[in-house]
Short mmCIF file of C-alpha atoms and ligand atoms in Angstrom, two decimals:
data_model
loop_
_atom_site.label_atom_id
_atom_site.label_comp_id
_atom_site.label_asym_id
_atom_site.label_seq_id
_atom_site.Cartn_x
_atom_site.Cartn_y
_atom_site.Cartn_z
CA MET A 6 10.68 -27.14 59.06
CA PRO A 7 11.37 -27.33 55.71
CA VAL A 8 8.90 -25.71 53.62
CA ARG A 9 8.12 -28.29 51.48
CA LEU A 10 7.03 -30.31 54.46
CA ARG A 11 5.04 -26.92 55.13
CA ILE A 12 3.71 -26.88 52.41
CA THR A 13 2.55 -30.59 51.91
CA LEU A 14 1.10 -29.72 55.66
CA LEU A 15 -0.94 -26.63 54.82
CA PHE A 16 -2.28 -27.90 51.37
CA GLY A 17 -3.40 -31.44 53.00
CA CYS A 18 -5.01 -29.64 56.34
CA ILE A 19 -6.48 -27.12 53.89
CA VAL A 20 -8.25 -30.70 52.05
CA LEU A 21 -8.80 -32.03 54.71
CA PHE A 22 -10.58 -29.53 55.97
CA ILE A 23 -12.68 -28.83 52.99
CA LEU A 24 -13.22 -32.69 53.32
CA LEU A 25 -14.54 -32.60 56.72
CA LEU A 26 -16.99 -29.55 56.14
CA VAL A 27 -18.71 -31.56 52.46
CA CYS A 28 -18.94 -35.07 54.35
CA GLY A 29 -20.02 -33.56 57.54
CA SER A 30 -23.22 -31.40 55.67
CA VAL A 31 -23.72 -34.47 53.50
CA TYR A 32 -24.18 -36.49 56.86
CA TYR A 33 -25.73 -33.61 58.88
CA PHE A 34 -28.23 -33.13 56.19
CA SER A 35 -29.10 -37.06 55.55
CA ARG A 36 -29.51 -37.61 59.04
CA THR A 37 -31.89 -34.35 59.50
CA GLU A 38 -33.83 -35.64 56.24
CA ARG A 39 -34.09 -39.27 57.79
CA THR A 40 -35.14 -38.16 60.81
CA ARG A 41 -38.19 -35.36 59.08
CA ASP A 42 -39.21 -38.23 56.57
CA THR A 43 -39.75 -41.04 59.59
CA ARG A 44 -41.47 -38.72 61.85
CA LEU A 45 -43.55 -36.96 58.73
CA ARG A 46 -44.77 -40.60 58.28
CA LEU A 47 -45.37 -41.49 61.60
CA VAL A 48 -47.32 -38.28 62.14
CA ASN A 49 -49.31 -39.52 58.66
CA ARG A 50 -50.06 -42.62 60.52
CA ALA A 51 -51.31 -40.75 64.03
CA ILE A 52 -53.60 -38.10 61.78
CA THR A 53 -55.27 -40.67 59.47
CA ARG A 54 -55.39 -43.50 62.67
CA ALA A 55 -57.32 -41.02 64.55
CA ARG A 56 -59.43 -39.49 61.96
CA LEU A 57 -61.01 -43.00 61.60
CA LEU A 58 -61.29 -43.82 65.45
CA ALA A 59 -63.01 -40.30 65.31
CA HIS A 60 -66.19 -42.87 62.69
CA PRO A 61 -66.13 -45.62 65.03
CA THR A 62 -69.93 -46.91 63.30
CA TYR A 63 -67.70 -47.49 60.10
CA PHE A 64 -64.35 -49.15 62.21
CA ASP A 65 -64.35 -50.91 64.94
CA ALA A 66 -61.07 -51.19 66.78
CA GLU A 67 -60.80 -55.33 64.91
CA GLN A 68 -61.48 -53.88 61.43
CA LEU A 69 -58.65 -51.23 62.17
CA ARG A 70 -55.82 -53.58 63.24
CA ILE A 71 -56.65 -54.95 60.01
CA LEU A 72 -55.96 -52.42 58.22
CA ASP A 73 -53.03 -51.25 60.32
CA SER A 74 -51.82 -55.19 59.61
CA SER A 75 -52.07 -55.01 55.67
CA THR A 76 -50.62 -51.23 55.56
CA MET A 77 -47.24 -51.63 53.81
CA MET A 78 -44.57 -49.31 55.21
CA ALA A 79 -41.16 -49.13 55.45
CA LEU A 80 -40.63 -48.65 59.12
CA GLN A 81 -40.47 -51.51 60.88
CA ASP A 82 -42.07 -52.95 64.17
CA LYS A 83 -44.47 -50.33 63.92
CA SER A 84 -47.15 -49.68 67.24
CA LEU A 85 -49.87 -47.50 67.32
CA GLN A 86 -52.32 -47.05 70.53
CA ALA A 87 -55.24 -43.99 70.83
CA TYR A 88 -56.16 -42.49 74.26
CA ASN A 89 -59.16 -40.54 74.69
CA TYR A 90 -59.54 -36.95 76.69
CA LYS A 91 -59.72 -39.25 80.05
CA GLY A 92 -56.53 -40.69 79.61
CA GLU A 93 -58.27 -44.25 78.56
CA LYS A 94 -56.38 -46.23 76.06
CA VAL A 95 -59.11 -46.71 72.70
CA TYR A 96 -57.12 -48.54 70.76
CA SER A 97 -53.83 -50.19 70.20
CA TYR A 98 -52.09 -52.35 67.87
CA SER A 99 -48.71 -53.90 67.82
CA GLU A 100 -46.47 -55.47 65.05
CA GLU A 101 -44.54 -57.12 67.94
CA PRO A 102 -45.76 -59.29 70.05
CA GLU A 103 -46.58 -57.46 73.43
CA ASP A 104 -47.38 -53.75 72.88
CA THR A 105 -43.54 -51.94 74.04
CA LEU A 106 -45.23 -48.24 74.45
CA ALA A 107 -45.42 -46.73 77.53
CA VAL A 108 -47.00 -44.19 77.18
CA ASP A 109 -47.69 -42.23 80.64
CA ASN A 110 -50.21 -39.15 81.22
CA LYS A 111 -47.70 -36.25 81.30
CA LEU A 112 -46.77 -37.11 77.66
CA LEU A 113 -50.28 -37.01 76.81
CA ASP A 114 -50.94 -33.97 78.31
CA GLU A 115 -47.88 -32.53 76.64
CA ALA A 116 -49.53 -33.53 73.44
CA ARG A 117 -52.69 -31.81 74.23
CA ILE A 118 -51.10 -28.92 74.96
CA LYS A 119 -48.49 -28.81 72.19
CA GLY A 120 -50.36 -30.77 69.50
CA THR A 121 -47.42 -32.87 68.50
CA VAL A 122 -44.86 -34.35 70.58
CA TYR A 123 -41.50 -36.36 68.70
CA PHE A 124 -39.85 -38.58 71.32
CA ARG A 125 -37.87 -42.20 70.79
CA ILE A 126 -38.86 -45.15 73.12
CA GLY A 127 -35.70 -47.64 72.95
CA LYS A 128 -34.48 -47.86 69.84
CA LYS A 129 -38.26 -46.80 68.16
CA GLU A 130 -39.31 -43.35 66.74
CA ALA A 131 -42.37 -42.31 68.03
CA VAL A 132 -45.09 -39.34 68.19
CA ALA A 133 -47.71 -38.59 69.83
CA TYR A 134 -50.20 -36.84 68.04
CA HIS A 135 -53.29 -35.00 69.74
CA HIS A 136 -56.56 -34.95 67.34
CA VAL A 137 -60.00 -32.74 67.90
CA ASP A 138 -63.10 -32.69 65.71
CA SER A 139 -66.44 -32.86 66.75
CA ASN A 140 -67.35 -36.29 67.43
CA MET A 141 -64.08 -37.11 69.32
CA ARG A 142 -60.77 -35.80 70.85
CA VAL A 143 -57.36 -38.24 70.54
CA VAL A 144 -54.17 -38.98 71.81
CA VAL A 145 -52.85 -41.03 68.99
CA VAL A 146 -48.99 -42.20 69.74
CA ALA A 147 -47.38 -43.97 66.77
CA ALA A 148 -44.17 -45.38 66.81
CA ALA A 149 -41.56 -47.49 64.58
CA TYR A 150 -37.85 -48.25 63.65
CA ASP A 151 -36.19 -47.02 61.00
CA GLU A 152 -34.60 -49.79 60.35
CA MET A 153 -34.32 -49.47 56.47
CA GLY A 154 -33.18 -45.70 56.74
CA LEU A 155 -30.95 -46.10 59.47
CA LYS A 156 -29.20 -48.92 57.69
CA LYS A 157 -28.57 -46.61 55.09
CA LEU A 158 -27.55 -43.62 56.84
CA HIS A 159 -25.20 -46.07 58.51
CA GLU A 160 -23.59 -46.93 55.17
CA LEU A 161 -23.49 -43.72 53.64
CA GLU A 162 -21.29 -43.11 57.59
CA ASN A 163 -19.02 -45.62 56.17
CA ILE A 164 -18.94 -44.43 52.41
CA LEU A 165 -18.17 -41.34 53.97
CA LEU A 166 -15.69 -42.31 56.32
CA ILE A 167 -13.85 -44.23 53.15
CA SER A 168 -13.83 -40.82 51.22
CA PHE A 169 -12.70 -39.05 54.06
CA ILE A 170 -9.32 -41.26 54.87
CA THR A 171 -8.75 -41.71 50.90
CA GLY A 172 -9.58 -38.38 50.27
CA SER A 173 -6.83 -37.27 53.35
CA ILE A 174 -4.15 -39.35 51.77
CA VAL A 175 -4.45 -38.05 48.50
CA ALA A 176 -4.34 -34.96 49.53
CA PHE A 177 -1.20 -35.13 51.92
CA ALA A 178 0.45 -37.39 48.99
CA ALA A 179 0.01 -34.49 46.21
CA GLY A 180 0.77 -32.04 48.69
CA TYR A 181 3.73 -33.89 48.78
CA ILE A 182 4.62 -34.22 45.01
CA PHE A 183 3.11 -31.01 44.39
CA SER A 184 5.18 -28.93 46.16
CA GLY A 185 8.03 -31.30 45.54
CA ARG A 186 7.83 -30.22 41.67
CA LEU A 187 7.36 -26.60 42.89
CA LEU A 188 10.35 -26.61 44.65
CA ARG A 189 12.23 -27.54 42.24
CA PRO A 190 13.51 -24.56 40.42
CA ILE A 191 14.31 -23.26 43.63
CA LYS A 192 16.50 -25.77 44.77
CA LYS A 193 18.20 -25.77 40.87
CA ILE A 194 18.45 -21.86 41.49
CA ALA A 195 20.78 -22.57 44.90
CA ASP A 196 22.77 -25.59 43.11
CA ASP A 197 24.15 -22.80 40.33
CA ILE A 198 24.81 -20.28 42.96
CA GLN A 199 26.65 -22.69 45.05
CA VAL A 200 29.02 -22.72 41.92
CA ILE A 201 29.10 -19.33 40.91
CA SER A 202 32.26 -18.11 43.66
CA ALA A 203 34.53 -14.48 43.22
CA GLN A 204 36.60 -16.56 40.81
CA GLU A 205 33.46 -17.45 38.48
CA LEU A 206 31.11 -14.72 38.72
CA ASN A 207 30.67 -14.91 34.77
CA ARG A 208 28.05 -17.33 35.73
CA ARG A 209 24.72 -16.82 35.65
CA ILE A 210 21.63 -18.86 36.23
CA ASP A 211 19.37 -20.47 33.73
CA GLY A 212 15.66 -19.03 34.44
CA GLY A 213 14.01 -21.60 32.49
CA ASP A 214 11.20 -20.80 29.21
CA ALA A 215 8.31 -20.29 31.97
CA ASN A 216 7.59 -16.74 32.09
CA ASP A 217 6.94 -17.04 35.84
CA GLU A 218 8.06 -16.17 39.20
CA TRP A 219 11.09 -18.53 39.15
CA ARG A 220 12.50 -17.24 36.31
CA TYR A 221 11.65 -13.13 37.90
CA LEU A 222 13.59 -14.20 40.51
CA SER A 223 16.67 -15.60 38.52
CA GLU A 224 16.48 -12.69 36.54
CA THR A 225 16.28 -10.65 39.60
CA ILE A 226 19.91 -12.38 40.86
CA ASN A 227 21.24 -12.33 37.83
CA GLN A 228 21.30 -8.38 37.70
CA LEU A 229 22.24 -8.79 40.90
CA LEU A 230 25.73 -10.69 39.95
CA ASN A 231 25.88 -8.69 36.84
CA ARG A 232 26.20 -5.77 39.69
CA LEU A 233 28.43 -7.33 41.79
CA GLN A 234 30.66 -8.69 38.86
CA GLU A 235 31.49 -5.04 37.55
CA SER A 236 32.02 -3.68 41.32
CA PHE A 237 34.24 -6.65 41.52
CA ASP A 238 36.18 -6.08 38.01
CA MET A 239 36.42 -1.74 39.05
CA GLN A 240 37.40 -3.54 42.18
CA ARG A 241 40.17 -5.55 40.69
CA ARG A 242 41.08 -2.34 37.73
CA PHE A 243 41.57 0.20 40.92
CA ILE A 244 43.78 -1.87 42.96
CA ALA A 245 46.15 -2.12 39.89
CA ASN A 246 45.74 0.85 38.68
CA ALA A 247 46.44 2.06 42.28
CA SER A 248 49.42 -0.37 42.61
CA HIS A 249 50.51 0.72 39.60
CA GLU A 250 50.39 4.53 40.80
CA LEU A 251 52.42 3.79 43.67
CA SER A 252 54.64 1.24 42.19
CA THR A 253 56.21 4.47 40.22
CA PRO A 254 57.83 6.67 42.51
CA LEU A 255 58.80 3.88 44.65
CA THR A 256 60.69 2.80 41.62
CA SER A 257 62.40 5.76 40.47
CA ILE A 258 63.15 5.80 44.45
CA SER A 259 64.94 2.94 44.37
CA SER A 260 66.88 3.33 41.11
CA GLN A 261 68.07 6.86 41.84
CA LEU A 262 69.14 5.53 45.44
CA GLU A 263 70.89 2.92 44.02
CA VAL A 264 72.56 4.84 41.13
CA SER A 265 74.01 7.14 43.86
CA LEU A 266 74.95 4.58 46.48
CA SER A 267 76.59 2.70 44.03
CA ARG A 268 79.96 4.82 44.61
CA ASP A 269 81.14 8.25 46.44
CA ARG A 270 79.69 11.23 44.68
CA GLU A 271 79.78 14.83 45.56
CA ALA A 272 77.37 16.82 47.71
CA ASP A 273 76.11 18.60 45.19
CA LYS A 274 75.50 14.73 43.13
CA TYR A 275 73.44 13.86 46.67
CA ARG A 276 70.97 17.14 47.40
CA THR A 277 70.02 16.78 43.77
CA VAL A 278 69.64 13.26 44.48
CA MET A 279 68.05 13.87 47.72
CA GLN A 280 65.48 16.82 46.43
CA SER A 281 64.25 14.14 43.33
CA VAL A 282 63.41 11.39 46.55
CA TYR A 283 61.77 14.09 48.06
CA GLN A 284 59.53 15.27 45.17
CA ASP A 285 58.93 11.06 44.80
CA VAL A 286 57.89 10.77 48.51
CA ARG A 287 55.74 13.89 48.50
CA HIS A 288 54.27 12.49 45.47
CA LEU A 289 53.15 9.46 47.28
CA GLY A 290 52.06 10.92 50.18
CA LYS A 291 49.66 12.99 48.38
CA LEU A 292 48.51 9.99 46.67
CA THR A 293 47.73 7.77 50.04
CA GLN A 294 45.92 10.85 51.31
CA THR A 295 43.77 10.67 48.13
CA LEU A 296 43.50 6.51 47.70
CA LEU A 297 42.63 7.29 51.98
CA GLU A 298 40.14 9.75 50.78
CA PHE A 299 38.50 7.74 48.20
CA ALA A 300 38.48 5.09 50.46
CA GLN A 301 36.42 6.94 52.88
CA ALA A 302 34.06 8.16 50.28
CA SER A 303 33.48 4.77 49.00
CA GLY A 304 32.86 3.30 52.15
CA ASP A 305 29.30 3.31 54.42
CA PRO A 306 28.26 6.93 55.33
CA GLY A 307 27.27 5.29 58.42
CA GLY A 308 30.50 5.76 59.79
CA LEU A 309 31.00 9.94 58.71
CA THR A 310 29.31 13.02 60.80
CA ILE A 311 26.39 13.96 58.98
CA GLN A 312 24.98 17.16 59.63
CA PRO A 313 23.32 20.30 58.00
CA VAL A 314 26.42 21.79 55.79
CA ARG A 315 25.86 25.34 54.70
CA ILE A 316 26.68 25.16 50.94
CA ASP A 317 27.69 29.16 50.54
CA GLU A 318 29.99 28.64 53.09
CA ILE A 319 31.87 26.02 51.42
CA LEU A 320 32.17 27.48 48.37
CA LEU A 321 32.85 31.36 50.21
CA GLU A 322 36.33 29.19 51.44
CA MET A 323 36.87 28.50 48.01
CA PRO A 324 39.14 31.44 46.60
CA ALA A 325 41.58 31.26 49.52
CA ASP A 326 41.60 27.70 49.90
CA VAL A 327 42.25 27.12 46.03
CA ASN A 328 44.77 29.95 46.30
CA LYS A 329 46.90 28.31 49.37
CA LEU A 330 47.36 25.76 47.18
CA ASN A 331 48.87 27.63 43.93
CA PRO A 332 48.65 31.61 44.00
CA GLU A 333 48.04 31.40 40.49
CA TYR A 334 44.95 29.93 40.91
CA THR A 335 41.77 32.39 41.01
CA VAL A 336 37.84 31.37 41.74
CA SER A 337 35.44 34.35 40.77
CA LEU A 338 32.17 33.55 42.84
CA ALA A 339 28.63 34.22 42.43
CA PHE A 340 24.92 33.59 43.67
CA GLY A 341 21.91 33.88 41.70
CA ASP A 342 18.68 34.44 43.90
CA MET A 343 18.97 33.61 46.57
CA PRO A 344 15.65 32.54 48.85
CA PRO A 345 15.33 34.42 52.12
CA GLU A 346 15.40 31.44 54.25
CA GLU A 347 18.74 30.13 55.08
CA GLU A 348 17.19 26.35 55.24
CA ALA A 349 17.41 26.54 51.33
CA LEU A 350 21.25 26.60 51.21
CA ILE A 351 21.73 23.74 53.95
CA VAL A 352 22.41 20.35 52.39
CA VAL A 353 21.81 16.86 55.18
CA GLY A 354 26.08 15.39 54.52
CA ASN A 355 29.42 14.86 56.05
CA ASN A 356 31.05 19.01 55.39
CA GLU A 357 34.58 17.65 54.58
CA LEU A 358 33.63 15.24 51.29
CA LEU A 359 31.34 18.07 50.20
CA SER A 360 34.20 20.49 50.55
CA LEU A 361 36.84 18.15 48.90
CA ALA A 362 34.04 17.37 45.91
CA VAL A 363 33.86 21.14 45.19
CA ARG A 364 37.50 22.01 45.40
CA ASN A 365 39.01 19.24 43.59
CA ILE A 366 36.61 20.00 40.12
CA VAL A 367 37.72 23.94 41.11
CA ILE A 368 41.50 22.91 41.28
CA ASN A 369 40.64 21.10 37.88
CA ALA A 370 38.75 23.93 36.45
CA CYS A 371 42.23 26.08 37.43
CA LYS A 372 44.21 23.25 36.40
CA TYR A 373 43.19 22.90 32.98
CA SER A 374 42.94 26.43 31.96
CA PRO A 375 45.70 28.84 30.69
CA ASP A 376 44.10 31.77 33.01
CA HIS A 377 44.32 29.39 35.82
CA LYS A 378 40.88 30.54 36.74
CA ALA A 379 37.49 29.20 38.01
CA ASN A 380 33.71 30.73 37.86
CA VAL A 381 31.79 29.09 40.63
CA HIS A 382 27.77 30.00 40.37
CA LEU A 383 25.42 28.62 43.52
CA GLU A 384 21.41 29.18 42.74
CA VAL A 385 18.69 27.35 44.20
CA ALA A 386 15.92 25.77 42.41
CA ASP A 387 13.19 22.82 42.95
CA ARG A 388 14.89 21.95 46.78
CA GLN A 389 17.81 21.32 45.05
CA LEU A 390 21.27 23.63 45.04
CA VAL A 391 22.58 24.17 41.79
CA ILE A 392 26.33 24.41 42.07
CA SER A 393 28.29 25.63 38.17
CA ILE A 394 32.05 25.31 37.96
CA SER A 395 33.22 26.55 34.40
CA ASP A 396 36.54 27.26 32.92
CA LYS A 397 38.04 29.25 29.63
CA GLY A 398 40.26 26.52 29.56
CA VAL A 399 41.32 22.86 27.24
CA GLY A 400 38.02 20.82 27.44
CA ILE A 401 37.85 17.76 27.36
CA PRO A 402 37.40 15.75 23.95
CA GLU A 403 33.43 14.07 23.76
CA ALA A 404 35.01 11.21 23.61
CA ASP A 405 36.82 10.88 26.98
CA LEU A 406 33.66 12.35 28.62
CA LYS A 407 32.16 8.90 29.42
CA TYR A 408 35.10 7.82 31.18
CA ILE A 409 36.27 11.16 33.68
CA PHE A 410 34.61 9.49 36.66
CA GLN A 411 35.88 6.75 36.08
CA PRO A 412 39.15 6.10 39.07
CA PHE A 413 42.34 7.26 37.49
CA TYR A 414 41.33 7.96 34.16
CA ARG A 415 43.37 10.91 32.71
CA VAL A 416 42.48 12.33 29.08
CA ASN A 417 46.12 12.70 27.55
CA HIS A 418 46.53 16.63 28.04
CA THR A 419 49.69 18.07 26.99
CA GLY A 420 51.11 20.21 29.99
CA PRO A 421 52.73 19.49 32.95
CA GLU A 422 49.76 19.57 34.83
CA LEU A 423 49.50 16.13 35.69
CA GLY A 424 46.85 14.15 38.26
CA PHE A 425 46.12 10.91 39.41
CA GLY A 426 43.16 10.88 38.39
CA LEU A 427 41.04 10.18 41.06
CA GLY A 428 39.83 13.61 41.94
CA LEU A 429 36.66 13.83 39.52
CA SER A 430 35.68 9.82 40.75
CA LEU A 431 35.82 11.19 43.77
CA ALA A 432 33.83 13.95 43.70
CA HIS A 433 31.34 12.02 41.94
CA ARG A 434 31.55 9.45 44.43
CA ILE A 435 30.70 12.30 47.22
CA VAL A 436 27.89 13.88 45.45
CA LYS A 437 26.71 10.35 44.72
CA LEU A 438 26.81 9.84 48.84
CA HIS A 439 24.77 12.65 49.06
CA LYS A 440 22.07 12.12 46.48
CA GLY A 441 22.90 14.23 44.11
CA THR A 442 24.44 13.97 40.33
CA ILE A 443 27.06 15.40 38.84
CA GLU A 444 27.41 17.06 34.93
CA VAL A 445 29.59 17.88 32.33
CA GLN A 446 29.29 19.88 29.05
CA SER A 447 32.85 20.36 27.37
CA THR A 448 34.08 22.01 24.16
CA PRO A 449 37.34 21.17 23.26
CA GLY A 450 39.28 24.83 23.37
CA GLU A 451 36.92 26.48 24.72
CA GLY A 452 36.04 25.38 28.28
CA SER A 453 34.36 22.97 30.37
CA LEU A 454 31.24 23.59 32.54
CA PHE A 455 30.29 20.90 35.63
CA THR A 456 27.30 20.71 37.16
CA LEU A 457 26.50 19.34 40.26
CA ARG A 458 23.00 19.68 42.23
CA LEU A 459 22.54 18.45 45.86
CA PRO A 460 18.78 18.26 47.46
CA ALA A 461 18.81 20.70 49.95
CA ALA A 462 17.69 19.26 54.01
CA GLN A 463 13.66 19.24 54.06
CA PHE A 464 12.97 20.90 57.51
P1 LIG B 523 43.53 14.37 37.40
O1 LIG B 523 44.00 14.40 39.13
O2 LIG B 523 44.19 13.86 36.51
O3 LIG B 523 43.13 16.24 37.60
P2 LIG B 523 40.53 13.82 37.39
O4 LIG B 523 39.89 13.16 37.86
O5 LIG B 523 40.61 15.36 38.37
O6 LIG B 523 42.15 13.61 37.71
O7 LIG B 523 40.65 14.39 36.35
C1 LIG B 523 40.07 13.46 35.12
C2 LIG B 523 40.59 13.92 33.77
O8 LIG B 523 39.44 14.72 33.56
C3 LIG B 523 42.13 14.62 33.83
O9 LIG B 523 42.98 14.32 33.85
C4 LIG B 523 41.96 15.82 32.89
O10 LIG B 523 42.63 15.47 31.97
C5 LIG B 523 40.04 15.95 32.94
N1 LIG B 523 39.44 17.04 33.51
C6 LIG B 523 39.19 17.22 34.94
N2 LIG B 523 38.61 18.59 34.78
C7 LIG B 523 39.24 18.93 33.37
C8 LIG B 523 38.80 20.85 33.38
N3 LIG B 523 38.30 21.63 34.05
N4 LIG B 523 39.36 20.90 31.63
C9 LIG B 523 40.09 20.01 30.99
N5 LIG B 523 40.43 18.81 31.32
C10 LIG B 523 39.49 18.64 32.81
#
C-alpha cells in the first residue's frame, strides 16, 4: 500500500475515532440527562399529588383533577393514578380520553418495597412512587410522554450524525492533502537521486531551507554521495596507476623483444636482452602479487580466515623473513613490559595480512636507511598492542607525510630502492580492517617512526 494512502487512512481513522468518541459522549450524556430530567419531573409530580391526596379534607378528587389539568408541564399525555394500601384506585387523571395506564399489583408491591420504580408504558415514561405519612399510604403512578425532549434528542442525533459524516469526509480529504504535502520532499529527493549516476556523482540533493528531517535526510544522502564519489575517484586513480605500472614493464619487454628480433644477433646480445626481459617479468610478477594482496585487504573481511593471532610470534618471524629477502637487512626486536597472560598479546584477525602489514613497514625501514636496519618494539597499553617500527634512515618530508598511505604514492628519494608505492597503503588498509590505527613521525635525514595500534582480543 502506498505510504500516502497509509498516512491518509491512519489520519482519517484517528479523527474518525475522536469524532465517534465526542459525538457518542454528547449523545449519551444528552440522552441520560433527558431521562433523568423526565423522571425527576414525574417523581416530583407524584410526590405533590400524594401529599395533596393525604389531605382529603382540603382537596377532593375533582379539585385535584382541575389542578392537574391546569398544571403546565413540558411533558405530554400526562396520566396520574393513585392506589391505596389495599391496591384500590383512589384517584385517577388522564389527559387522554381513556386512561391507558395498566397498573398491576406486582408493580404496586414493587413500589412499596423499593419506594420508587421507573418503567415504560408504550411510548410513555412512568414512575410508581410509594408515599407514606401519618394520614395515608399511597402508591402514585405518574406517566407522560416527553415529546419535546425526545424531539430535541432526535434533532441532536441528526446534527451529530451530519457532523460525524462531514467531519470524517473532511478528515480523509485533509489527510490525503496533508500526506501529499508531507511526502512531496521525498518524491523530490527520489527524483534528484534518479538523475545521479556513476558518471554524475558530483551532483547533490537540494535539502531546502527548512531545518527539518527532510533536510537531515538530504544531507545524509549527500554525505553518502561524497563518500561514494571519493571512493569512485580513488578507484579510478587506482586503476589508472595500476595500468600505468603494469604497462611500463610490458612496453619495455615488447620494445626490447622487437629490437632484438629486427635482425640476427650474437648469442651474447640475446642473453643480455633475455636477462633484462626476465627482470621486467619478475617486476610484473611482484606487482601482480602486490595488487592481489591489495585486493584481498580491501575486500570483505568475511571471506578471510579470522582467528586469534599472536602478535609477538609474528614479530619473532620478522628478522629471518626480512633477511631472506635481502641479506643486508637486519631487524632488532625489543619487547616492553609484557603482561603475564598470553591473551593480552592476541589480536583477532588474519595472520597472513597482519604479518604482511608489519613486514611492509619493516622492509621500508630497512630499505630507506643506509644501515638497512629496522628497530621493532612491542608493548601492551590500555588493552592495545602497540608496535613501533623505527629506523635511522632518510626520513620523509613533512609535505609528503599525509600522502604516503595513498596507493602508488612514492616520495622522490634518490637511490636505487624503488617500490610500487603500495606497501604502506596496503599496511594501512590491513590495520584498518583490524580496527587498529597507524601513525607516522619522521624527520628528514634522521629517520622515521611508524606506530601501529591494534586492539587486543576480548576474552
Ligand atoms: P614503496 O613500495 O615505494 O616503498 P610504500 O607505500 O611502502 O611504497 O611507501 C611509500 C613511500 O613512502 C615510499 O616511496 C617512500 O618514499 C616513503 N617511505 C616509506 N617508509 C619509509 C621510511 N621508513 N623511511 C623513509 N621513507 C619511507
